Short mmCIF file of N, CA and C in Angstrom, two decimals:
data_model
loop_
_atom_site.label_atom_id
_atom_site.label_comp_id
_atom_site.label_asym_id
_atom_site.label_seq_id
_atom_site.Cartn_x
_atom_site.Cartn_y
_atom_site.Cartn_z
N UNK A 89 14.23 -31.08 -17.94
CA UNK A 89 13.98 -31.92 -18.95
C UNK A 89 12.93 -31.17 -20.03
N UNK A 90 12.93 -31.81 -21.03
CA UNK A 90 12.01 -31.32 -22.09
C UNK A 90 10.54 -31.79 -21.93
N UNK A 91 9.52 -30.91 -22.16
CA UNK A 91 8.23 -31.46 -22.05
C UNK A 91 7.29 -30.58 -22.99
N UNK A 92 6.12 -31.17 -23.21
CA UNK A 92 5.23 -30.44 -24.22
C UNK A 92 3.86 -30.56 -23.48
N UNK A 93 2.92 -29.49 -23.69
CA UNK A 93 1.71 -29.58 -23.05
C UNK A 93 0.70 -29.02 -24.10
N UNK A 94 -0.58 -29.38 -23.92
CA UNK A 94 -1.62 -28.78 -24.66
C UNK A 94 -2.81 -28.57 -23.72
N UNK A 95 -3.72 -27.61 -24.05
CA UNK A 95 -4.90 -27.43 -23.31
C UNK A 95 -6.06 -28.29 -23.96
N UNK A 96 -6.65 -28.83 -23.19
CA UNK A 96 -7.84 -29.80 -23.59
C UNK A 96 -9.15 -29.43 -22.97
N UNK A 97 -10.17 -29.16 -23.63
CA UNK A 97 -11.48 -28.74 -23.07
C UNK A 97 -12.42 -29.85 -23.46
N UNK A 98 -13.13 -30.37 -22.54
CA UNK A 98 -14.13 -31.44 -22.75
C UNK A 98 -15.48 -30.63 -22.62
N UNK A 99 -16.32 -30.78 -23.81
CA UNK A 99 -17.55 -30.01 -23.63
C UNK A 99 -18.67 -31.03 -24.03
N UNK A 100 -19.82 -30.81 -23.23
CA UNK A 100 -21.13 -31.43 -23.51
C UNK A 100 -20.95 -32.98 -23.63
N UNK A 101 -20.24 -33.62 -22.51
CA UNK A 101 -20.17 -35.01 -22.35
C UNK A 101 -21.47 -35.57 -21.91
N UNK A 102 -21.68 -36.78 -22.07
CA UNK A 102 -23.07 -37.35 -21.69
C UNK A 102 -22.62 -38.78 -20.95
N UNK A 103 -23.46 -39.04 -19.92
CA UNK A 103 -23.37 -40.35 -19.34
C UNK A 103 -24.73 -40.95 -18.94
N UNK A 104 -25.07 -42.09 -19.49
CA UNK A 104 -26.29 -42.52 -19.15
C UNK A 104 -26.04 -43.76 -18.10
N UNK A 105 -26.44 -43.58 -16.95
CA UNK A 105 -26.08 -44.44 -15.81
C UNK A 105 -27.08 -45.60 -15.56
N UNK A 106 -28.33 -45.52 -16.15
CA UNK A 106 -29.22 -46.60 -15.77
C UNK A 106 -30.73 -46.07 -15.83
N UNK A 107 -31.56 -47.14 -15.73
CA UNK A 107 -33.09 -46.84 -15.74
C UNK A 107 -33.68 -47.55 -14.51
N UNK A 108 -34.29 -46.90 -13.76
CA UNK A 108 -34.90 -47.19 -12.56
C UNK A 108 -36.35 -47.51 -12.89
N UNK A 109 -36.96 -48.73 -12.46
CA UNK A 109 -38.40 -49.04 -12.81
C UNK A 109 -39.14 -48.73 -11.29
N UNK A 110 -40.13 -47.93 -11.49
CA UNK A 110 -40.81 -47.58 -10.17
C UNK A 110 -42.31 -48.04 -10.25
N UNK A 111 -42.81 -48.70 -9.31
CA UNK A 111 -44.27 -49.11 -9.17
C UNK A 111 -44.47 -50.61 -9.37
N UNK A 112 -43.34 -51.29 -9.08
CA UNK A 112 -43.52 -52.77 -9.16
C UNK A 112 -42.91 -53.39 -7.86
N UNK A 113 -43.21 -54.52 -7.56
CA UNK A 113 -42.74 -55.26 -6.45
C UNK A 113 -41.99 -56.55 -7.15
N UNK A 114 -40.75 -56.54 -6.94
CA UNK A 114 -39.94 -57.70 -7.32
C UNK A 114 -40.27 -58.00 -8.80
N UNK A 115 -40.32 -56.88 -9.60
CA UNK A 115 -40.43 -56.96 -10.98
C UNK A 115 -41.78 -57.38 -11.52
N UNK A 116 -42.87 -57.51 -10.59
CA UNK A 116 -44.13 -57.92 -10.93
C UNK A 116 -45.21 -56.72 -10.86
N UNK A 117 -46.19 -56.70 -11.66
CA UNK A 117 -47.34 -55.95 -11.55
C UNK A 117 -48.54 -56.45 -12.23
N UNK A 118 -49.54 -55.79 -12.23
CA UNK A 118 -50.71 -56.40 -12.85
C UNK A 118 -51.31 -55.33 -13.88
N UNK A 119 -52.17 -55.88 -14.69
CA UNK A 119 -52.78 -55.10 -15.68
C UNK A 119 -53.69 -53.99 -15.03
N UNK A 120 -53.55 -52.75 -15.35
CA UNK A 120 -54.28 -51.62 -14.88
C UNK A 120 -53.31 -50.73 -14.03
N UNK A 121 -52.23 -51.25 -13.51
CA UNK A 121 -51.28 -50.48 -12.79
C UNK A 121 -50.44 -49.58 -13.67
N UNK A 122 -50.03 -48.40 -13.10
CA UNK A 122 -49.12 -47.52 -13.84
C UNK A 122 -47.82 -47.62 -13.43
N UNK A 123 -46.90 -47.87 -14.37
CA UNK A 123 -45.41 -48.16 -14.13
C UNK A 123 -44.58 -46.86 -14.59
N UNK A 124 -43.62 -46.36 -13.84
CA UNK A 124 -42.78 -45.27 -14.33
C UNK A 124 -41.32 -45.75 -14.40
N UNK A 125 -40.75 -45.48 -15.54
CA UNK A 125 -39.20 -45.61 -15.83
C UNK A 125 -38.60 -44.44 -15.51
N UNK A 126 -37.55 -44.31 -14.84
CA UNK A 126 -36.75 -43.08 -14.56
C UNK A 126 -35.28 -43.25 -15.00
N UNK A 127 -34.89 -42.38 -16.01
CA UNK A 127 -33.47 -42.51 -16.56
C UNK A 127 -32.59 -41.69 -15.76
N UNK A 128 -31.50 -42.26 -15.22
CA UNK A 128 -30.28 -41.55 -14.69
C UNK A 128 -29.38 -41.12 -15.74
N UNK A 129 -29.26 -39.81 -16.08
CA UNK A 129 -28.24 -39.39 -17.03
C UNK A 129 -27.79 -38.10 -16.75
N UNK A 130 -26.46 -37.79 -17.14
CA UNK A 130 -25.99 -36.54 -16.85
C UNK A 130 -25.31 -35.96 -18.27
N UNK A 131 -25.19 -34.73 -18.41
CA UNK A 131 -24.59 -34.17 -19.65
C UNK A 131 -24.25 -32.82 -19.42
N UNK A 132 -23.34 -32.29 -20.30
CA UNK A 132 -23.03 -30.85 -20.22
C UNK A 132 -24.04 -30.05 -21.10
N UNK A 133 -25.21 -30.55 -21.42
CA UNK A 133 -26.21 -29.89 -22.24
C UNK A 133 -27.47 -30.47 -22.02
N UNK A 134 -28.44 -29.92 -22.73
CA UNK A 134 -29.81 -30.35 -22.56
C UNK A 134 -29.96 -31.82 -23.21
N UNK A 135 -30.71 -32.64 -22.62
CA UNK A 135 -31.02 -34.08 -23.09
C UNK A 135 -32.36 -34.21 -23.45
N UNK A 136 -32.56 -35.13 -24.59
CA UNK A 136 -33.91 -35.46 -24.83
C UNK A 136 -33.94 -36.95 -24.76
N UNK A 137 -35.26 -37.57 -24.52
CA UNK A 137 -35.29 -38.97 -24.47
C UNK A 137 -36.40 -39.48 -25.42
N UNK A 138 -36.12 -40.64 -25.83
CA UNK A 138 -37.16 -41.33 -26.70
C UNK A 138 -37.34 -42.67 -26.06
N UNK A 139 -38.65 -42.88 -25.63
CA UNK A 139 -38.99 -44.10 -24.93
C UNK A 139 -39.75 -45.16 -25.82
N UNK A 140 -39.27 -46.39 -25.90
CA UNK A 140 -39.94 -47.42 -26.83
C UNK A 140 -40.35 -48.55 -25.74
N UNK A 141 -41.62 -48.58 -25.53
CA UNK A 141 -42.09 -49.78 -24.79
C UNK A 141 -42.05 -51.05 -25.50
N UNK A 142 -41.45 -52.05 -25.06
CA UNK A 142 -41.45 -53.34 -25.64
C UNK A 142 -42.08 -54.41 -24.92
N UNK A 143 -42.92 -55.29 -25.62
CA UNK A 143 -43.72 -56.22 -25.03
C UNK A 143 -43.33 -57.61 -25.59
N UNK A 144 -42.91 -58.50 -24.80
CA UNK A 144 -42.55 -59.84 -25.25
C UNK A 144 -41.45 -59.64 -26.40
N UNK A 145 -40.53 -58.74 -26.18
CA UNK A 145 -39.46 -58.57 -27.10
C UNK A 145 -39.91 -57.93 -28.49
N UNK A 146 -41.03 -57.40 -28.50
CA UNK A 146 -41.39 -56.62 -29.78
C UNK A 146 -41.91 -55.21 -29.32
N UNK A 147 -41.70 -54.29 -30.41
CA UNK A 147 -42.19 -53.01 -30.13
C UNK A 147 -43.69 -52.91 -29.88
N UNK A 148 -43.96 -52.25 -28.74
CA UNK A 148 -45.43 -52.31 -28.38
C UNK A 148 -46.04 -50.81 -28.46
N UNK A 149 -45.34 -49.79 -28.01
CA UNK A 149 -45.80 -48.49 -27.87
C UNK A 149 -44.54 -47.52 -27.68
N UNK A 150 -44.75 -46.35 -28.01
CA UNK A 150 -43.54 -45.48 -28.01
C UNK A 150 -43.96 -44.00 -27.53
N UNK A 151 -43.17 -43.23 -27.01
CA UNK A 151 -43.38 -41.84 -26.81
C UNK A 151 -42.17 -41.13 -27.56
N UNK A 152 -42.59 -40.21 -28.34
CA UNK A 152 -41.51 -39.56 -29.13
C UNK A 152 -40.62 -38.66 -28.30
N UNK A 153 -39.61 -37.90 -28.92
CA UNK A 153 -38.65 -37.17 -28.19
C UNK A 153 -39.22 -36.27 -27.25
N UNK A 154 -38.91 -36.37 -26.00
CA UNK A 154 -39.46 -35.59 -24.82
C UNK A 154 -38.13 -35.11 -23.99
N UNK A 155 -38.46 -34.00 -23.21
CA UNK A 155 -37.38 -33.46 -22.46
C UNK A 155 -37.31 -34.15 -21.03
N UNK A 156 -38.48 -34.85 -20.64
CA UNK A 156 -38.31 -35.47 -19.12
C UNK A 156 -37.61 -36.87 -19.13
N UNK A 157 -37.04 -37.02 -18.07
CA UNK A 157 -36.34 -38.27 -17.77
C UNK A 157 -37.23 -39.39 -17.15
N UNK A 158 -38.50 -39.22 -17.15
CA UNK A 158 -39.40 -40.29 -16.65
C UNK A 158 -40.51 -40.55 -17.73
N UNK A 159 -40.91 -41.81 -17.88
CA UNK A 159 -41.92 -42.28 -18.65
C UNK A 159 -42.86 -43.15 -17.95
N UNK A 160 -44.06 -42.79 -17.85
CA UNK A 160 -45.12 -43.51 -17.19
C UNK A 160 -46.21 -44.14 -18.26
N UNK A 161 -46.51 -45.28 -17.88
CA UNK A 161 -47.43 -46.06 -18.63
C UNK A 161 -48.41 -46.96 -17.94
N UNK A 162 -49.74 -46.88 -18.21
CA UNK A 162 -50.67 -47.83 -17.53
C UNK A 162 -50.68 -49.16 -18.28
N UNK A 163 -50.29 -50.17 -17.71
CA UNK A 163 -50.39 -51.41 -18.47
C UNK A 163 -51.73 -51.97 -18.82
N UNK A 164 -51.77 -52.34 -20.21
CA UNK A 164 -53.10 -52.73 -20.64
C UNK A 164 -53.30 -54.23 -20.96
N UNK A 165 -52.08 -54.90 -21.02
CA UNK A 165 -52.07 -56.24 -21.35
C UNK A 165 -50.98 -56.99 -20.42
N UNK A 166 -51.34 -58.32 -20.19
CA UNK A 166 -50.21 -59.17 -19.66
C UNK A 166 -49.09 -59.23 -20.47
N UNK A 167 -47.95 -59.56 -19.94
CA UNK A 167 -46.66 -59.93 -20.74
C UNK A 167 -45.44 -59.51 -20.13
N UNK A 168 -44.44 -59.74 -20.64
CA UNK A 168 -43.05 -59.24 -20.20
C UNK A 168 -42.64 -58.00 -20.98
N UNK A 169 -42.43 -56.93 -20.18
CA UNK A 169 -42.15 -55.67 -20.76
C UNK A 169 -40.72 -55.04 -20.35
N UNK A 170 -40.21 -54.20 -21.12
CA UNK A 170 -39.04 -53.43 -20.78
C UNK A 170 -39.26 -52.08 -21.69
N UNK A 171 -38.36 -51.16 -21.33
CA UNK A 171 -38.28 -49.91 -22.00
C UNK A 171 -36.94 -49.77 -22.63
N UNK A 172 -36.79 -49.42 -23.94
CA UNK A 172 -35.50 -49.06 -24.60
C UNK A 172 -35.61 -47.63 -24.71
N UNK A 173 -34.48 -47.03 -24.22
CA UNK A 173 -34.47 -45.53 -24.08
C UNK A 173 -33.32 -45.00 -25.06
N UNK A 174 -33.55 -44.13 -25.80
CA UNK A 174 -32.40 -43.39 -26.56
C UNK A 174 -32.40 -42.06 -25.94
N UNK A 175 -30.98 -41.74 -25.54
CA UNK A 175 -30.95 -40.40 -24.85
C UNK A 175 -29.99 -39.55 -25.83
N UNK A 176 -30.46 -38.39 -26.14
CA UNK A 176 -29.73 -37.61 -27.18
C UNK A 176 -29.23 -36.17 -26.54
N UNK A 177 -28.08 -35.99 -26.55
CA UNK A 177 -27.43 -34.72 -26.17
C UNK A 177 -27.70 -33.62 -27.17
N UNK A 178 -28.60 -32.70 -26.91
CA UNK A 178 -29.12 -31.68 -27.93
C UNK A 178 -28.08 -30.87 -28.33
N UNK A 179 -26.92 -30.68 -27.65
CA UNK A 179 -25.94 -29.78 -28.06
C UNK A 179 -24.89 -30.35 -29.02
N UNK A 180 -24.73 -31.74 -28.89
CA UNK A 180 -23.79 -32.38 -29.81
C UNK A 180 -24.42 -33.43 -30.73
N UNK A 181 -25.67 -33.82 -30.44
CA UNK A 181 -26.45 -34.84 -31.27
C UNK A 181 -26.01 -36.19 -30.84
N UNK A 182 -25.05 -36.35 -29.98
CA UNK A 182 -24.66 -37.57 -29.56
C UNK A 182 -25.75 -38.39 -28.86
N UNK A 183 -25.83 -39.74 -29.24
CA UNK A 183 -26.93 -40.62 -28.78
C UNK A 183 -26.28 -41.86 -27.97
N UNK A 184 -27.04 -42.20 -27.00
CA UNK A 184 -26.76 -43.29 -26.14
C UNK A 184 -27.97 -44.08 -25.93
N UNK A 185 -27.88 -45.45 -25.77
CA UNK A 185 -29.05 -46.23 -25.66
C UNK A 185 -28.94 -47.10 -24.38
N UNK A 186 -30.08 -47.30 -23.79
CA UNK A 186 -30.18 -48.24 -22.47
C UNK A 186 -31.48 -48.75 -22.54
N UNK A 187 -31.48 -50.05 -21.92
CA UNK A 187 -32.80 -50.85 -21.77
C UNK A 187 -32.93 -51.11 -20.22
N UNK A 188 -34.19 -51.01 -19.89
CA UNK A 188 -34.66 -51.12 -18.42
C UNK A 188 -34.59 -52.64 -18.19
N UNK A 189 -34.71 -52.92 -16.85
CA UNK A 189 -35.02 -54.31 -16.51
C UNK A 189 -36.20 -54.73 -16.89
N UNK A 190 -36.46 -56.04 -17.28
CA UNK A 190 -37.72 -56.67 -17.55
C UNK A 190 -38.73 -56.62 -16.36
N UNK A 191 -39.92 -56.40 -16.60
CA UNK A 191 -40.91 -56.52 -15.68
C UNK A 191 -42.03 -57.48 -16.18
N UNK A 192 -42.76 -58.14 -15.35
CA UNK A 192 -43.67 -59.02 -15.73
C UNK A 192 -45.14 -58.58 -15.39
N UNK A 193 -45.90 -58.27 -16.25
CA UNK A 193 -47.29 -57.89 -15.92
C UNK A 193 -48.36 -59.04 -16.01
N UNK A 194 -48.97 -59.31 -14.96
CA UNK A 194 -49.92 -60.32 -14.79
C UNK A 194 -51.31 -59.75 -14.96
N UNK A 195 -52.31 -60.70 -15.27
CA UNK A 195 -53.66 -60.23 -15.46
C UNK A 195 -54.16 -59.86 -14.04
N UNK A 196 -55.22 -58.90 -13.96
CA UNK A 196 -55.86 -58.62 -12.76
C UNK A 196 -56.63 -59.85 -12.31
N UNK A 197 -56.64 -59.85 -10.98
CA UNK A 197 -57.47 -60.93 -10.32
C UNK A 197 -58.90 -60.81 -10.56
N UNK A 198 -59.63 -61.67 -11.00
CA UNK A 198 -61.07 -61.52 -11.28
C UNK A 198 -61.93 -62.14 -10.19
N UNK A 199 -61.42 -63.31 -9.69
CA UNK A 199 -62.15 -63.92 -8.72
C UNK A 199 -61.43 -65.03 -7.97
N UNK A 200 -61.78 -65.44 -6.69
CA UNK A 200 -61.27 -66.47 -6.02
C UNK A 200 -62.37 -67.41 -5.70
N UNK A 201 -61.88 -68.72 -5.63
CA UNK A 201 -62.87 -69.82 -5.31
C UNK A 201 -62.00 -70.80 -4.30
N UNK A 202 -62.80 -71.47 -3.47
CA UNK A 202 -62.15 -72.50 -2.68
C UNK A 202 -62.02 -73.86 -3.56
N UNK A 203 -60.99 -74.45 -3.51
CA UNK A 203 -60.73 -75.62 -4.33
C UNK A 203 -61.56 -76.79 -3.86
N UNK A 204 -61.71 -77.02 -2.56
CA UNK A 204 -62.43 -78.11 -2.03
C UNK A 204 -63.30 -77.77 -0.81
N UNK A 205 -64.43 -78.43 -0.82
CA UNK A 205 -65.32 -78.18 0.47
C UNK A 205 -65.22 -79.65 1.21
N UNK A 206 -64.85 -79.39 2.43
CA UNK A 206 -64.78 -80.71 3.39
C UNK A 206 -65.85 -80.81 4.29
N UNK A 207 -66.20 -82.03 4.52
CA UNK A 207 -67.12 -82.37 5.63
C UNK A 207 -66.37 -82.71 6.86
N UNK A 208 -66.34 -81.83 7.74
CA UNK A 208 -65.47 -81.90 8.87
C UNK A 208 -66.13 -82.76 9.98
N UNK A 209 -67.36 -83.07 10.06
CA UNK A 209 -68.04 -83.71 11.08
C UNK A 209 -67.71 -85.25 11.08
N UNK A 210 -67.35 -85.74 10.00
CA UNK A 210 -66.92 -87.09 9.93
C UNK A 210 -65.76 -87.52 10.53
N UNK A 211 -64.80 -86.39 10.79
CA UNK A 211 -63.53 -86.73 11.37
C UNK A 211 -63.52 -86.42 12.87
N UNK A 212 -64.47 -85.62 13.33
CA UNK A 212 -64.61 -85.34 14.72
C UNK A 212 -63.95 -83.87 15.11
N UNK A 213 -64.17 -83.47 16.20
CA UNK A 213 -63.84 -82.15 16.63
C UNK A 213 -62.30 -82.14 16.85
N UNK A 214 -61.70 -80.99 16.75
CA UNK A 214 -60.23 -80.92 16.77
C UNK A 214 -59.47 -81.30 15.54
N UNK A 215 -60.15 -81.90 14.53
CA UNK A 215 -59.62 -82.27 13.27
C UNK A 215 -59.29 -81.12 12.56
N UNK A 216 -58.18 -81.20 11.74
CA UNK A 216 -57.54 -80.01 11.00
C UNK A 216 -57.56 -80.42 9.52
N UNK A 217 -58.10 -79.37 8.71
CA UNK A 217 -58.13 -79.52 7.24
C UNK A 217 -57.47 -78.32 6.66
N UNK A 218 -57.20 -78.39 5.41
CA UNK A 218 -56.67 -77.18 4.78
C UNK A 218 -57.46 -77.01 3.52
N UNK A 219 -57.87 -75.64 3.33
CA UNK A 219 -58.47 -75.33 2.04
C UNK A 219 -57.40 -74.52 1.26
N UNK A 220 -57.67 -74.52 -0.07
CA UNK A 220 -56.73 -73.73 -0.96
C UNK A 220 -57.75 -72.89 -1.80
N UNK A 221 -57.20 -71.58 -1.89
CA UNK A 221 -57.86 -70.64 -2.73
C UNK A 221 -57.34 -70.73 -4.09
N UNK A 222 -58.32 -70.61 -5.13
CA UNK A 222 -57.78 -70.73 -6.47
C UNK A 222 -58.21 -69.39 -7.05
N UNK A 223 -57.16 -68.77 -7.86
CA UNK A 223 -57.34 -67.48 -8.34
C UNK A 223 -57.75 -67.60 -9.84
N UNK A 224 -58.64 -66.69 -10.32
CA UNK A 224 -58.98 -66.66 -11.72
C UNK A 224 -58.60 -65.32 -12.28
N UNK A 225 -57.91 -65.27 -13.41
CA UNK A 225 -57.29 -66.25 -14.11
C UNK A 225 -56.16 -66.70 -13.31
N UNK A 226 -55.59 -68.00 -13.50
CA UNK A 226 -54.62 -68.73 -12.66
C UNK A 226 -53.36 -67.95 -12.58
N UNK A 227 -52.98 -67.23 -13.65
CA UNK A 227 -51.78 -66.61 -13.53
C UNK A 227 -51.82 -65.07 -13.16
N UNK A 228 -52.90 -64.72 -12.58
CA UNK A 228 -53.08 -63.34 -12.08
C UNK A 228 -52.11 -63.00 -10.97
N UNK A 229 -51.93 -61.76 -10.79
CA UNK A 229 -51.10 -61.23 -9.63
C UNK A 229 -52.00 -60.79 -8.48
N UNK A 230 -51.86 -61.26 -7.31
CA UNK A 230 -52.69 -60.93 -6.27
C UNK A 230 -51.82 -60.78 -4.93
N UNK A 231 -52.46 -60.09 -3.97
CA UNK A 231 -51.79 -59.74 -2.74
C UNK A 231 -51.86 -60.88 -1.75
N UNK A 232 -51.81 -60.63 -0.65
CA UNK A 232 -51.98 -61.58 0.63
C UNK A 232 -53.39 -61.91 0.66
N UNK A 233 -53.58 -63.25 1.04
CA UNK A 233 -54.93 -63.86 1.26
C UNK A 233 -55.28 -63.64 2.63
N UNK A 234 -56.50 -63.22 2.92
CA UNK A 234 -56.96 -63.03 4.38
C UNK A 234 -58.07 -64.17 4.50
N UNK A 235 -58.04 -64.94 5.50
CA UNK A 235 -59.04 -66.06 5.70
C UNK A 235 -59.90 -65.60 6.93
N UNK A 236 -61.15 -66.02 6.93
CA UNK A 236 -61.81 -65.76 8.15
C UNK A 236 -63.01 -66.80 8.22
N UNK A 237 -63.60 -66.95 9.39
CA UNK A 237 -64.66 -67.82 9.69
C UNK A 237 -65.70 -67.03 10.26
N UNK A 238 -66.98 -67.27 9.79
CA UNK A 238 -68.16 -66.59 10.39
C UNK A 238 -68.52 -66.95 11.78
N UNK A 239 -68.01 -67.98 12.21
CA UNK A 239 -68.20 -68.38 13.69
C UNK A 239 -67.08 -69.31 14.13
N UNK A 240 -66.11 -68.64 14.76
CA UNK A 240 -64.87 -69.25 15.30
C UNK A 240 -65.15 -70.28 16.42
N UNK A 241 -66.26 -70.32 16.90
CA UNK A 241 -66.63 -71.37 18.02
C UNK A 241 -66.95 -72.61 17.33
N UNK A 242 -67.33 -72.57 16.06
CA UNK A 242 -67.56 -73.89 15.25
C UNK A 242 -66.43 -74.31 14.54
N UNK A 243 -65.64 -73.40 13.77
CA UNK A 243 -64.55 -73.81 13.02
C UNK A 243 -63.57 -72.51 13.01
N UNK A 244 -62.41 -72.70 13.27
CA UNK A 244 -61.49 -71.48 13.01
C UNK A 244 -60.61 -71.81 11.81
N UNK A 245 -60.13 -70.70 11.23
CA UNK A 245 -59.32 -70.81 10.01
C UNK A 245 -58.01 -69.90 10.21
N UNK A 246 -56.83 -70.45 9.98
CA UNK A 246 -55.68 -69.58 10.01
C UNK A 246 -55.52 -68.87 8.74
N UNK A 247 -54.29 -68.08 8.61
CA UNK A 247 -53.95 -67.41 7.38
C UNK A 247 -53.40 -68.25 6.35
N UNK A 248 -53.25 -69.56 6.58
CA UNK A 248 -52.76 -70.44 5.48
C UNK A 248 -53.98 -71.28 5.08
N UNK A 249 -55.12 -71.14 5.46
CA UNK A 249 -56.45 -71.86 5.09
C UNK A 249 -56.54 -73.12 5.82
N UNK A 250 -55.84 -73.33 6.97
CA UNK A 250 -56.00 -74.45 7.85
C UNK A 250 -57.18 -74.36 8.78
N UNK A 251 -58.13 -75.22 8.61
CA UNK A 251 -59.26 -75.30 9.53
C UNK A 251 -59.28 -76.13 10.59
N UNK A 252 -59.81 -75.80 11.83
CA UNK A 252 -59.90 -76.58 12.97
C UNK A 252 -61.34 -76.63 13.55
N UNK A 253 -61.94 -77.83 13.48
CA UNK A 253 -63.37 -78.05 13.92
C UNK A 253 -63.47 -78.02 15.42
N UNK A 254 -64.47 -77.32 15.90
CA UNK A 254 -64.53 -77.27 17.52
C UNK A 254 -65.89 -77.86 17.97
N UNK A 255 -66.99 -77.69 17.28
CA UNK A 255 -68.24 -78.21 17.59
C UNK A 255 -69.25 -78.34 16.46
N UNK A 256 -70.33 -78.93 16.62
CA UNK A 256 -71.44 -79.06 15.55
C UNK A 256 -72.00 -77.66 15.31
N UNK A 257 -72.24 -77.42 14.09
CA UNK A 257 -72.77 -76.01 13.72
C UNK A 257 -72.40 -75.73 12.30
N UNK A 258 -72.73 -74.44 11.89
CA UNK A 258 -72.41 -74.08 10.52
C UNK A 258 -71.67 -72.73 10.61
N UNK A 259 -70.66 -72.68 9.75
CA UNK A 259 -69.82 -71.47 9.63
C UNK A 259 -69.46 -71.37 8.16
N UNK A 260 -69.33 -70.06 7.75
CA UNK A 260 -68.98 -69.79 6.30
C UNK A 260 -67.38 -69.38 6.39
N UNK A 261 -66.65 -70.05 5.51
CA UNK A 261 -65.21 -69.64 5.50
C UNK A 261 -65.08 -68.85 4.25
N UNK A 262 -64.34 -67.68 4.37
CA UNK A 262 -64.23 -66.55 3.39
C UNK A 262 -62.65 -66.35 3.24
N UNK A 263 -62.41 -66.40 1.90
CA UNK A 263 -61.03 -65.81 1.66
C UNK A 263 -61.14 -64.65 0.78
N UNK A 264 -60.33 -63.62 1.09
CA UNK A 264 -60.35 -62.32 0.43
C UNK A 264 -58.94 -61.97 0.21
N UNK A 265 -58.68 -61.33 -0.97
CA UNK A 265 -57.42 -60.78 -1.46
C UNK A 265 -57.17 -59.42 -0.96
N UNK A 266 -56.10 -59.25 -0.30
CA UNK A 266 -55.72 -57.90 0.21
C UNK A 266 -54.56 -57.35 -0.65
N UNK A 267 -54.86 -56.44 -1.63
CA UNK A 267 -53.84 -55.96 -2.49
C UNK A 267 -52.86 -54.85 -1.77
#
């Protein structure tokens, strides 16, 4: 049978496959933390990257054309952030665009306080009460809270802030953030 053929050469193709966000837990971080965005891209030539940091859907900061596929930034303000990346194939001038997943930046934890002080003696030994730690600012990001009693023979506290009274005496209950 009859047929026809031609030679085809594909040169300097580019594929941008995604942006990985490093330095967050479940898309959350706090002011003062450094976040790194890493672009996964391949090409038949040299690639350049332009990183635009967006905060609350508005341009916030940018890094001009660079050769590296990572962009690191120390978060200065609370808000919702993403990075818009323009990838340019230097051999062809072709451009591709990609946006990272959104991350939420919370204020740094400044202080903790106990929401209520309870007089345990009125209810007797073996009574259980629960204290709650209040973070300031209220929307700050913090780690696990660790509770302790200065005298476990008087009152004990578990890791949820539940107190149990054992005998007359004085004890200091402390809550501390473990980042």
